[in-house]
């Protein structure tokens, strides 16, 4: 049996104090351990109430009740209560007590007293840790040393779908791993567990529903105080979203890498040079075509280099041939080039050192990146230049065409705000009687004439001049710098002289003439149309004065043109209302006797009477000419019929016609029909044809028409000899009944010389041909006498009688000359 001392020593060794309360004496005794727990000196023995007051206030009622109950009933107690030591330190104590009873009542209380603070703190800590683990969002699993599950938290259940019941006693990996779990990772986990080592891995596990998820596992071994392995605790973090994001990012990176590789392949396959710059205008990339197209700049094209550096280095090393040679020129070029490129100013052409051209385009993206594209347009520009040259060349002669003329004049007249217009002369000319060349020799010959004219123009103009074929037989010569009329006169005379040299066409030698109008620019106009109009007016004046000549434009031409326009309007109005009338010019035989009338068309324009000699419609008014001749013929035949109805014999009427009427296939039949309607015959009408129609020799078509007229019974007169060269061949070849000696030849009779000899020769030739003659504008006795002496048959003019305007005047005149009438035609002048 153990002694009491042994028990006391055992309690002391365990850190357990003892106490005893004698109820009879109310004395309380403590062991040394009890004093130590109270942090009191042994000499300060408290009483029962003092001892109870060491407990925390909320625990004092509990201990007091236990003591009272033990005294009264003999019950024992074993309590763990909060306690305040004499030094004020809060601890937890275990107080145990029991009662000793004698004769049915308690005489003594004894017990033990122990400091259990450490255990309470450990329990609290464990509880708190347990609460934390339970509240963690990370899954936690605790296993034994063999790796089998002993505990899991709620997060583990939520993550995996497995409860503690499902997992208890099972190795987590065997439950959670699946087909996509990496075998190498599994082997690594098993090796670490077998060696009692911790590990950190990311692995694919599967939920109870079979869904895969990624977790990051941190596994730590648990050991006791002696270092023995007691188990493992694994904290698992769901990283599925991160791994999916990483996988997506990886796939995106792969796609981006493939896309970028494809983009580089595409860029390198492009024939256009491409460069790209970031928001700070630093180079990002170039393609293969850039290196080939810009070999100089490519040597400096390093990623990160600024656009400005690249441009300036390119300028300095000759990449841009248009940059100039001086420092100032190169600086200006570089600044301008950078300004255009940075602000993506739109497509523009750029020349390269090897005389190639590129189209430069830039675009600034919404994110601020600058992309520059350079496309080689050399072949396109050469093709365009070729097409442009072809488009501005006359295909027959090789001269510039109308489009080139307009461009050249605009560049001269509109050189820019800072420059004055270029001054010079413009010569517009056409070939006199060109139509007869086509009619007699064929259009091939006509084309050959035009080609020869073009060749002569090239040889006779200066290097800065421009020869142009407007179309047909119309040509223009632009002569910049000819500001003096004297200089221009010499140049134009030289050109006309060159054109007038004989030329061999289709085996025949032709001598052609040209008529020209000349304007000075910008004096006479500041646009091509105005200058052409002015030159055309001058050209018309040249033709009207005899052809084969030229004249400068002056303001009177414009006034004449305006009057002509007014006259055209008046003539149209007169034709529309049937207002065409005629006057009759009496004619007499130089040997005596009436020889008919010359009739002239006239009309009233609302202000005055207009006669046809004051108004000659241009070729553009061909319709008016045809209508005027028809109306004049109707009026003349009407007067002739009226005079005969009055018992008078005026003689036949003659009609002056031009090439326009002759070439109308219905002209002869229409004329015969009009005679029939007026009760007249072909013998009552003579047709006067201007000599200009056959000036260059009668064409086959003209001969055919003349033969048709003669066969119809109508008479033919070749009118106007003396206005230009006399076509003797036409007089001999054509079936004419009469020729007229023009007023210009008659005027030359007044003085001895070539004029008289020409008239004398012409009258002699007509006599040899047995062709009658009529002199025009005879106004002096000297002229009358000369013409009579050399065999001229008839004349009209002031020496004969003024024109007669009405039927009554004609009746008076015919009554006065009654018996003198010689049956000779009366000419109508239109």
mmCIF file of C-alpha atoms in Angstrom, residues 329-531:
data_model
loop_
_atom_site.group_PDB
_atom_site.id
_atom_site.type_symbol
_atom_site.label_atom_id
_atom_site.label_comp_id
_atom_site.label_asym_id
_atom_site.label_seq_id
_atom_site.Cartn_x
_atom_site.Cartn_y
_atom_site.Cartn_z
ATOM 1 C CA UNK A 329 15.996 71.987 -100.834
ATOM 2 C CA UNK A 330 16.395 68.702 -99.003
ATOM 3 C CA UNK A 331 15.134 70.181 -95.742
ATOM 4 C CA UNK A 332 12.059 71.594 -97.473
ATOM 5 C CA UNK A 333 11.397 68.259 -99.175
ATOM 6 C CA UNK A 334 11.781 66.260 -95.953
ATOM 7 C CA UNK A 335 9.499 68.623 -94.010
ATOM 8 C CA UNK A 336 6.821 68.515 -96.689
ATOM 9 C CA UNK A 337 7.079 64.735 -97.089
ATOM 10 C CA UNK A 338 6.767 64.190 -93.317
ATOM 11 C CA UNK A 339 3.774 66.513 -93.115
ATOM 12 C CA UNK A 340 1.947 64.597 -95.852
ATOM 13 C CA UNK A 341 2.846 61.183 -94.416
ATOM 14 C CA UNK A 342 1.972 61.934 -90.789
ATOM 15 C CA UNK A 343 -1.397 63.410 -91.631
ATOM 16 C CA UNK A 344 -2.301 60.783 -94.266
ATOM 17 C CA UNK A 345 -3.007 63.543 -96.767
ATOM 18 C CA UNK A 346 -4.176 61.288 -99.587
ATOM 19 C CA UNK A 347 -2.692 59.460 -102.581
ATOM 20 C CA UNK A 348 0.213 61.109 -104.396
ATOM 21 C CA UNK A 349 2.855 60.093 -106.903
ATOM 22 C CA UNK A 350 6.474 59.639 -105.805
ATOM 23 C CA UNK A 351 9.503 59.201 -108.061
ATOM 24 C CA UNK A 352 12.235 56.680 -107.231
ATOM 25 C CA UNK A 353 15.924 56.826 -108.198
ATOM 26 C CA UNK A 354 15.611 54.230 -110.989
ATOM 27 C CA UNK A 355 13.065 56.442 -112.768
ATOM 28 C CA UNK A 356 10.201 54.401 -111.432
ATOM 29 C CA UNK A 357 7.082 55.827 -109.849
ATOM 30 C CA UNK A 358 4.994 54.712 -106.881
ATOM 31 C CA UNK A 359 1.606 55.767 -105.582
ATOM 32 C CA UNK A 360 2.019 56.736 -101.923
ATOM 33 C CA UNK A 361 -0.936 56.257 -99.547
ATOM 34 C CA UNK A 362 -1.134 56.485 -95.747
ATOM 35 C CA UNK A 363 -3.841 55.765 -93.194
ATOM 36 C CA UNK A 364 -3.929 56.587 -89.513
ATOM 37 C CA UNK A 365 -6.007 53.968 -87.668
ATOM 38 C CA UNK A 366 -8.450 54.708 -84.866
ATOM 39 C CA UNK A 367 -5.826 53.442 -82.399
ATOM 40 C CA UNK A 368 -3.231 55.857 -83.740
ATOM 41 C CA UNK A 369 -1.118 53.460 -85.791
ATOM 42 C CA UNK A 370 0.200 54.726 -89.137
ATOM 43 C CA UNK A 371 0.219 52.336 -92.098
ATOM 44 C CA UNK A 372 2.021 53.421 -95.283
ATOM 45 C CA UNK A 373 1.575 51.678 -98.631
ATOM 46 C CA UNK A 374 3.650 52.298 -101.748
ATOM 47 C CA UNK A 375 2.408 50.722 -105.013
ATOM 48 C CA UNK A 376 4.576 50.625 -108.116
ATOM 49 C CA UNK A 377 2.694 52.528 -110.820
ATOM 50 C CA UNK A 378 5.541 52.824 -113.330
ATOM 51 C CA UNK A 379 3.976 50.619 -115.997
ATOM 52 C CA UNK A 380 0.563 52.141 -115.401
ATOM 53 C CA UNK A 381 1.944 55.668 -115.729
ATOM 54 C CA UNK A 382 3.831 54.694 -118.888
ATOM 55 C CA UNK A 383 0.672 53.150 -120.308
ATOM 56 C CA UNK A 384 -1.330 56.222 -119.308
ATOM 57 C CA UNK A 385 1.293 58.473 -120.869
ATOM 58 C CA UNK A 386 1.143 56.390 -124.048
ATOM 59 C CA UNK A 387 -2.654 56.504 -124.077
ATOM 60 C CA UNK A 388 -2.568 60.211 -123.287
ATOM 61 C CA UNK A 389 -0.146 60.768 -126.150
ATOM 62 C CA UNK A 390 -2.345 58.703 -128.441
ATOM 63 C CA UNK A 391 -5.441 60.518 -127.202
ATOM 64 C CA UNK A 392 -3.763 63.828 -128.050
ATOM 65 C CA UNK A 393 -2.503 62.787 -131.488
ATOM 66 C CA UNK A 394 -4.332 62.903 -134.788
ATOM 67 C CA UNK A 395 -4.178 59.322 -136.118
ATOM 68 C CA UNK A 396 -3.848 60.382 -139.783
ATOM 69 C CA UNK A 397 -1.196 63.120 -139.624
ATOM 70 C CA UNK A 398 0.458 62.444 -136.258
ATOM 71 C CA UNK A 399 -0.045 66.099 -135.313
ATOM 72 C CA UNK A 400 -1.570 67.150 -132.021
ATOM 73 C CA UNK A 401 -5.374 66.979 -131.957
ATOM 74 C CA UNK A 402 -8.056 69.261 -130.573
ATOM 75 C CA UNK A 403 -7.674 67.914 -127.007
ATOM 76 C CA UNK A 404 -3.931 68.654 -127.086
ATOM 77 C CA UNK A 405 -4.676 72.101 -128.473
ATOM 78 C CA UNK A 406 -7.029 72.863 -125.570
ATOM 79 C CA UNK A 407 -4.486 71.619 -123.008
ATOM 80 C CA UNK A 408 -1.655 73.614 -124.569
ATOM 81 C CA UNK A 409 -3.668 76.817 -124.691
ATOM 82 C CA UNK A 410 -4.871 76.430 -121.135
ATOM 83 C CA UNK A 411 -1.349 75.852 -119.858
ATOM 84 C CA UNK A 412 -0.288 79.022 -121.680
ATOM 85 C CA UNK A 413 -3.257 81.132 -120.654
ATOM 86 C CA UNK A 414 -3.649 79.786 -117.089
ATOM 87 C CA UNK A 415 -0.092 79.132 -115.837
ATOM 88 C CA UNK A 416 -0.881 79.893 -112.206
ATOM 89 C CA UNK A 417 -1.566 82.811 -109.927
ATOM 90 C CA UNK A 418 2.111 83.640 -109.510
ATOM 91 C CA UNK A 419 2.883 83.748 -113.273
ATOM 92 C CA UNK A 420 1.719 85.857 -116.166
ATOM 93 C CA UNK A 421 -0.016 84.172 -119.132
ATOM 94 C CA UNK A 422 2.261 83.237 -122.022
ATOM 95 C CA UNK A 423 1.804 85.557 -125.027
ATOM 96 C CA UNK A 424 1.890 84.410 -128.621
ATOM 97 C CA UNK A 425 0.094 84.005 -131.930
ATOM 98 C CA UNK A 426 -2.460 81.444 -133.092
ATOM 99 C CA UNK A 427 -2.894 80.647 -136.784
ATOM 100 C CA UNK A 428 -6.048 78.835 -137.949
ATOM 101 C CA UNK A 429 -6.110 77.753 -141.599
ATOM 102 C CA UNK A 430 -7.791 75.347 -143.958
ATOM 103 C CA UNK A 431 -7.124 74.167 -147.493
ATOM 104 C CA UNK A 432 -8.843 76.156 -150.212
ATOM 105 C CA UNK A 433 -11.266 74.031 -152.247
ATOM 106 C CA UNK A 434 -10.235 70.871 -150.436
ATOM 107 C CA UNK A 435 -13.542 69.220 -151.251
ATOM 108 C CA UNK A 436 -12.757 69.300 -154.944
ATOM 109 C CA UNK A 437 -9.567 67.288 -154.295
ATOM 110 C CA UNK A 438 -11.628 64.550 -152.627
ATOM 111 C CA UNK A 439 -14.212 64.714 -155.395
ATOM 112 C CA UNK A 440 -11.749 64.578 -158.300
ATOM 113 C CA UNK A 441 -8.879 62.458 -156.956
ATOM 114 C CA UNK A 442 -10.626 60.524 -154.193
ATOM 115 C CA UNK A 443 -10.423 60.583 -150.413
ATOM 116 C CA UNK A 444 -7.109 58.734 -150.447
ATOM 117 C CA UNK A 445 -5.567 61.646 -152.284
ATOM 118 C CA UNK A 446 -7.214 64.057 -149.876
ATOM 119 C CA UNK A 447 -5.660 62.180 -146.938
ATOM 120 C CA UNK A 448 -2.276 62.278 -148.683
ATOM 121 C CA UNK A 449 -2.583 66.058 -149.019
ATOM 122 C CA UNK A 450 -3.315 66.360 -145.291
ATOM 123 C CA UNK A 451 -0.320 64.158 -144.424
ATOM 124 C CA UNK A 452 1.946 66.271 -146.655
ATOM 125 C CA UNK A 453 0.651 69.467 -145.061
ATOM 126 C CA UNK A 454 1.449 68.000 -141.622
ATOM 127 C CA UNK A 455 4.988 67.151 -142.751
ATOM 128 C CA UNK A 456 5.509 70.676 -144.066
ATOM 129 C CA UNK A 457 4.203 72.171 -140.866
ATOM 130 C CA UNK A 458 6.693 70.137 -138.820
ATOM 131 C CA UNK A 459 9.566 71.350 -140.957
ATOM 132 C CA UNK A 460 8.523 74.997 -140.917
ATOM 133 C CA UNK A 461 7.561 75.610 -137.261
ATOM 134 C CA UNK A 462 9.912 76.317 -134.370
ATOM 135 C CA UNK A 463 10.690 73.829 -131.636
ATOM 136 C CA UNK A 464 8.355 75.481 -129.112
ATOM 137 C CA UNK A 465 5.487 75.822 -131.610
ATOM 138 C CA UNK A 466 2.661 73.311 -131.752
ATOM 139 C CA UNK A 467 1.009 72.158 -134.966
ATOM 140 C CA UNK A 468 -2.553 70.846 -134.565
ATOM 141 C CA UNK A 469 -5.083 69.216 -136.827
ATOM 142 C CA UNK A 470 -8.525 70.188 -135.547
ATOM 143 C CA UNK A 471 -10.346 67.955 -138.004
ATOM 144 C CA UNK A 472 -11.067 67.732 -141.718
ATOM 145 C CA UNK A 473 -8.751 70.184 -143.478
ATOM 146 C CA UNK A 474 -8.596 72.593 -140.500
ATOM 147 C CA UNK A 475 -5.196 73.151 -138.869
ATOM 148 C CA UNK A 476 -3.885 75.340 -136.074
ATOM 149 C CA UNK A 477 -0.352 76.497 -135.335
ATOM 150 C CA UNK A 478 0.330 77.831 -131.811
ATOM 151 C CA UNK A 479 3.365 80.097 -131.750
ATOM 152 C CA UNK A 480 4.250 81.197 -128.198
ATOM 153 C CA UNK A 481 6.418 84.285 -127.797
ATOM 154 C CA UNK A 482 5.334 86.077 -130.988
ATOM 155 C CA UNK A 483 4.198 89.299 -129.359
ATOM 156 C CA UNK A 484 4.927 91.614 -132.278
ATOM 157 C CA UNK A 485 2.727 91.589 -135.367
ATOM 158 C CA UNK A 486 5.743 92.077 -137.591
ATOM 159 C CA UNK A 487 7.405 88.925 -136.283
ATOM 160 C CA UNK A 488 4.156 86.991 -136.498
ATOM 161 C CA UNK A 489 3.635 88.214 -140.071
ATOM 162 C CA UNK A 490 7.019 86.885 -141.161
ATOM 163 C CA UNK A 491 6.410 83.503 -139.547
ATOM 164 C CA UNK A 492 2.922 83.105 -141.047
ATOM 165 C CA UNK A 493 4.075 84.184 -144.512
ATOM 166 C CA UNK A 494 6.823 81.580 -144.303
ATOM 167 C CA UNK A 495 4.347 78.848 -143.291
ATOM 168 C CA UNK A 496 1.925 79.743 -146.103
ATOM 169 C CA UNK A 497 4.766 79.827 -148.618
ATOM 170 C CA UNK A 498 5.878 76.366 -147.537
ATOM 171 C CA UNK A 499 2.331 75.039 -147.857
ATOM 172 C CA UNK A 500 1.927 76.594 -151.340
ATOM 173 C CA UNK A 501 4.850 74.680 -152.868
ATOM 174 C CA UNK A 502 3.685 72.113 -155.470
ATOM 175 C CA UNK A 503 3.132 68.611 -154.154
ATOM 176 C CA UNK A 504 2.931 65.278 -155.979
ATOM 177 C CA UNK A 505 -0.300 63.460 -155.043
ATOM 178 C CA UNK A 506 -1.591 60.322 -156.800
ATOM 179 C CA UNK A 507 0.724 60.939 -159.717
ATOM 180 C CA UNK A 508 -0.445 64.534 -160.166
ATOM 181 C CA UNK A 509 1.283 67.763 -159.239
ATOM 182 C CA UNK A 510 -1.015 69.947 -157.147
ATOM 183 C CA UNK A 511 -0.560 73.565 -156.170
ATOM 184 C CA UNK A 512 -2.784 74.245 -153.220
ATOM 185 C CA UNK A 513 -3.460 77.431 -151.327
ATOM 186 C CA UNK A 514 -4.677 77.981 -147.806
ATOM 187 C CA UNK A 515 -6.709 80.665 -146.098
ATOM 188 C CA UNK A 516 -5.875 81.602 -142.531
ATOM 189 C CA UNK A 517 -6.986 83.730 -139.637
ATOM 190 C CA UNK A 518 -4.520 84.822 -136.968
ATOM 191 C CA UNK A 519 -5.087 85.964 -133.387
ATOM 192 C CA UNK A 520 -2.694 87.179 -130.720
ATOM 193 C CA UNK A 521 -3.124 85.830 -127.208
ATOM 194 C CA UNK A 522 -3.977 86.772 -124.563
ATOM 195 C CA UNK A 523 -4.908 90.029 -126.324
ATOM 196 C CA UNK A 524 -7.736 88.507 -128.368
ATOM 197 C CA UNK A 525 -8.946 85.980 -125.793
ATOM 198 C CA UNK A 526 -8.099 84.160 -122.589
ATOM 199 C CA UNK A 527 -9.532 80.742 -123.352
ATOM 200 C CA UNK A 528 -9.149 78.327 -126.289
ATOM 201 C CA UNK A 529 -12.740 78.668 -127.519
ATOM 202 C CA UNK A 530 -12.588 82.462 -127.600
ATOM 203 C CA UNK A 531 -9.306 82.405 -129.539
#
